[in-house]
Amino acid sequence: MRQLVLLFMFCTAIAHNISAQVGNTVYDTRQYKKGVYKTFQEFRANNPSVTGTLVVKNRTPAAQVYLLSAPNELRIIDSTGQEQKVRKFWGYSDGVSIYIKDNGLNKLEEIGYYCLYRINAITSAPANRATEGMVFNNTPPPTADKRVLNLATGDVYDLTLFNMRRYILPNDTALLREFNDDKQNKNKLVYYIQKFNQRNTPTW
């Protein structure tokens, strides 16, 4: 009888440990902890190491070109009520969504084996001699592109036909074959990312 009791307690402890681990990572849950991820590992574990009141400061397209800076930056309010720029971090969560730092702060539109996000950038513009190089009305519009983040490795790829064939889809040979046979594949890159996520589970 004592052995049965000990066996029951052992199994209960294992079950409790497993259940405590399920739902902790960003892949398993949609209850993101609010704060700053210093590293990719903190992001994946849904465990930001910096918490506090966060503020995102946006820049105008003209300021981005003139200052050669990102569209926005992250700041945190310190104990004195002053805003301080957050430095050397991977990304952050506002408790609802997750943002990766990649030429500014970009929202992860999908979280799965491959996380999808749109990166915004300003195209270059020739200097305006009449204003000593400052750009005003001739500021070009922002351009946008998509990238994917491998949740297992942390690798980031531009969402292109080449990368889909070479790096993103090879782990699913059947889906890669379907992609290569699809004559409209260049217009369906996001679709195939989503389909890959539905068919595959990341491990690390």
Coordinates of C-alpha atoms in Angstrom, one line a residue:
M1 CA 0.0 0.0 0.0
R2 CA 2.8 2.4 0.9
Q3 CA 4.4 1.7 -2.5
L4 CA 1.1 2.6 -4.2
V5 CA 0.9 5.8 -2.3
L6 CA 4.4 6.8 -3.2
L7 CA 3.8 6.0 -6.8
F8 CA 0.7 8.1 -6.8
M9 CA 2.5 11.0 -5.3
F10 CA 5.4 10.7 -7.8
C11 CA 2.9 10.6 -10.8
T12 CA 1.1 13.6 -9.3
A13 CA 4.3 15.6 -9.0
I14 CA 5.2 14.8 -12.6
A15 CA 1.8 15.8 -13.9
H16 CA 1.9 19.1 -11.9
N17 CA 5.4 19.9 -13.3
I18 CA 4.2 19.3 -16.9
S19 CA 1.0 21.3 -16.5
A20 CA 3.1 24.1 -15.0
Q21 CA 5.2 24.3 -18.2
V22 CA 2.3 24.1 -20.6
G23 CA 1.2 27.6 -21.8
N24 CA 4.2 29.5 -20.6
T25 CA 5.9 30.3 -23.9
V26 CA 4.6 32.8 -26.5
Y27 CA 3.8 29.8 -28.7
D28 CA 1.5 28.3 -26.1
T29 CA -0.3 31.3 -24.8
R30 CA -1.9 34.6 -25.9
Q31 CA -1.6 36.1 -22.4
Y32 CA 1.6 38.0 -23.0
K33 CA 3.4 39.5 -20.0
K34 CA 3.9 43.2 -20.3
G35 CA 7.5 44.4 -20.4
V36 CA 10.8 44.6 -22.3
Y37 CA 12.5 41.5 -23.7
K38 CA 16.2 42.0 -23.4
T39 CA 16.9 38.8 -25.5
F40 CA 15.2 36.5 -27.9
Q41 CA 15.1 33.8 -25.2
E42 CA 13.1 36.1 -22.9
F43 CA 10.6 36.8 -25.7
R44 CA 10.2 33.1 -26.5
A45 CA 9.7 32.2 -22.8
N46 CA 7.2 35.1 -22.4
N47 CA 9.4 36.4 -19.6
P48 CA 10.4 40.0 -19.9
S49 CA 13.1 41.0 -17.6
V50 CA 12.3 44.8 -17.5
T51 CA 8.9 46.0 -16.4
G52 CA 7.4 49.4 -15.9
T53 CA 5.5 52.1 -17.7
L54 CA 6.5 52.0 -21.4
V55 CA 6.1 54.8 -23.9
V56 CA 6.6 54.6 -27.7
K57 CA 7.8 57.7 -29.4
N58 CA 7.0 58.0 -33.1
R59 CA 9.0 60.1 -35.6
T60 CA 7.6 61.7 -38.8
P61 CA 8.9 60.4 -42.2
A62 CA 10.8 63.7 -42.6
A63 CA 12.5 63.2 -39.3
Q64 CA 13.4 59.7 -40.2
V65 CA 15.1 60.7 -43.4
Y66 CA 16.9 63.8 -41.9
L67 CA 18.1 62.0 -38.8
L68 CA 18.6 58.6 -40.5
S69 CA 16.7 57.0 -37.6
A70 CA 14.1 54.4 -37.1
P71 CA 10.3 55.2 -37.2
N72 CA 10.0 55.0 -33.4
E73 CA 11.8 54.2 -30.2
L74 CA 10.9 52.7 -26.8
R75 CA 11.2 54.6 -23.6
I76 CA 10.5 53.7 -20.0
I77 CA 9.4 56.0 -17.2
D78 CA 11.8 55.8 -14.2
S79 CA 11.2 56.3 -10.5
T80 CA 11.5 60.1 -10.9
G81 CA 8.8 60.2 -13.6
Q82 CA 11.4 61.0 -16.4
E83 CA 11.4 59.1 -19.7
Q84 CA 14.5 57.1 -20.4
K85 CA 15.4 55.5 -23.8
V86 CA 15.5 51.7 -23.6
R87 CA 18.8 50.5 -25.0
K88 CA 20.0 47.0 -26.1
F89 CA 16.8 45.1 -26.1
W90 CA 15.1 42.5 -28.4
G91 CA 11.5 43.7 -28.2
Y92 CA 8.6 44.3 -25.9
S93 CA 5.0 43.5 -25.2
D94 CA 2.2 45.9 -24.2
G95 CA 0.3 43.0 -22.7
V96 CA -1.8 42.6 -25.8
S97 CA 0.6 42.4 -28.7
I98 CA 4.4 41.7 -29.1
Y99 CA 6.8 44.0 -31.0
I100 CA 10.2 43.1 -32.3
K101 CA 13.0 45.7 -32.6
D102 CA 14.0 45.7 -36.3
N103 CA 14.5 49.2 -37.7
G104 CA 12.0 50.4 -35.1
L105 CA 9.3 48.5 -33.3
N106 CA 7.2 46.2 -35.5
K107 CA 4.2 44.3 -34.4
L108 CA 4.2 40.5 -34.8
E109 CA 1.2 39.9 -37.0
E110 CA 1.3 36.1 -36.4
I111 CA 3.0 34.0 -33.8
G112 CA 3.8 30.4 -34.8
Y113 CA 6.7 28.3 -36.0
Y114 CA 7.3 31.4 -38.2
C115 CA 6.4 34.7 -36.7
L116 CA 5.4 37.3 -39.3
Y117 CA 5.8 41.0 -39.2
R118 CA 6.0 44.0 -41.4
I119 CA 9.0 46.2 -41.4
N120 CA 8.7 49.9 -42.4
A121 CA 11.5 51.9 -43.9
I122 CA 12.0 55.2 -45.6
T123 CA 13.4 55.2 -49.1
S124 CA 16.5 57.4 -49.7
A125 CA 16.0 60.8 -51.2
P126 CA 18.5 63.2 -52.9
A127 CA 19.6 66.2 -50.9
N128 CA 17.8 69.5 -51.6
R129 CA 20.6 72.1 -52.1
A130 CA 18.2 74.9 -51.5
T131 CA 17.6 73.7 -48.0
E132 CA 21.2 72.6 -47.4
G133 CA 20.3 68.9 -47.5
M134 CA 17.1 69.1 -45.4
V135 CA 14.2 67.2 -46.9
F136 CA 10.7 68.6 -46.6
N137 CA 8.0 68.3 -49.2
N138 CA 10.0 65.9 -51.3
T139 CA 10.2 63.4 -48.5
P140 CA 9.4 59.9 -50.1
P141 CA 6.7 57.8 -48.7
P142 CA 7.6 54.9 -46.4
T143 CA 8.1 51.5 -48.0
A144 CA 7.0 48.3 -46.3
D145 CA 8.2 44.7 -46.5
K146 CA 7.5 41.5 -44.5
R147 CA 9.9 39.4 -42.6
V148 CA 9.6 36.1 -40.7
L149 CA 11.2 35.0 -37.5
N150 CA 12.0 31.3 -36.8
L151 CA 10.7 30.7 -33.3
A152 CA 13.0 27.7 -32.9
T153 CA 16.2 29.3 -33.9
G154 CA 15.7 33.1 -33.8
D155 CA 16.7 33.5 -37.4
V156 CA 15.0 36.2 -39.4
Y157 CA 14.4 36.1 -43.1
D158 CA 13.0 38.5 -45.7
L159 CA 9.8 37.1 -47.0
T160 CA 10.9 36.3 -50.6
L161 CA 10.5 33.5 -53.1
F162 CA 14.2 32.6 -52.7
N163 CA 14.0 32.4 -48.9
M164 CA 10.8 30.4 -49.0
R165 CA 12.4 27.8 -51.2
R166 CA 15.9 27.8 -49.6
Y167 CA 15.3 28.3 -45.9
I168 CA 11.6 28.5 -44.8
L169 CA 9.8 25.6 -46.4
P170 CA 12.4 22.8 -46.8
N171 CA 11.4 21.3 -43.4
D172 CA 8.0 20.4 -44.9
T173 CA 8.8 18.7 -48.2
A174 CA 5.2 18.2 -49.2
L175 CA 4.4 21.8 -48.7
L176 CA 7.5 22.9 -50.5
R177 CA 6.5 20.7 -53.5
E178 CA 3.0 22.3 -53.4
F179 CA 4.6 25.8 -53.3
N180 CA 6.9 25.1 -56.2
D181 CA 4.0 23.8 -58.3
D182 CA 1.8 26.8 -57.5
K183 CA 2.0 29.3 -60.4
Q184 CA 0.6 32.0 -58.1
N185 CA 3.0 31.4 -55.3
K186 CA 4.7 34.8 -55.4
N187 CA 1.3 36.4 -54.5
K188 CA 0.7 33.8 -51.7
L189 CA 3.8 34.0 -49.5
V190 CA 1.8 34.8 -46.4
Y191 CA -0.7 32.0 -47.1
Y192 CA 2.1 29.5 -47.2
I193 CA 3.7 30.8 -44.0
Q194 CA 0.3 30.4 -42.3
K195 CA -0.2 26.9 -43.8
F196 CA 3.3 25.9 -42.6
N197 CA 2.5 27.1 -39.1
Q198 CA -0.7 25.0 -39.1
R199 CA 1.2 21.9 -40.1
N200 CA 4.3 22.2 -38.0
T201 CA 5.2 22.7 -34.3
P202 CA 8.5 24.3 -33.3
T203 CA 10.8 22.6 -30.8
W204 CA 13.7 23.9 -28.9

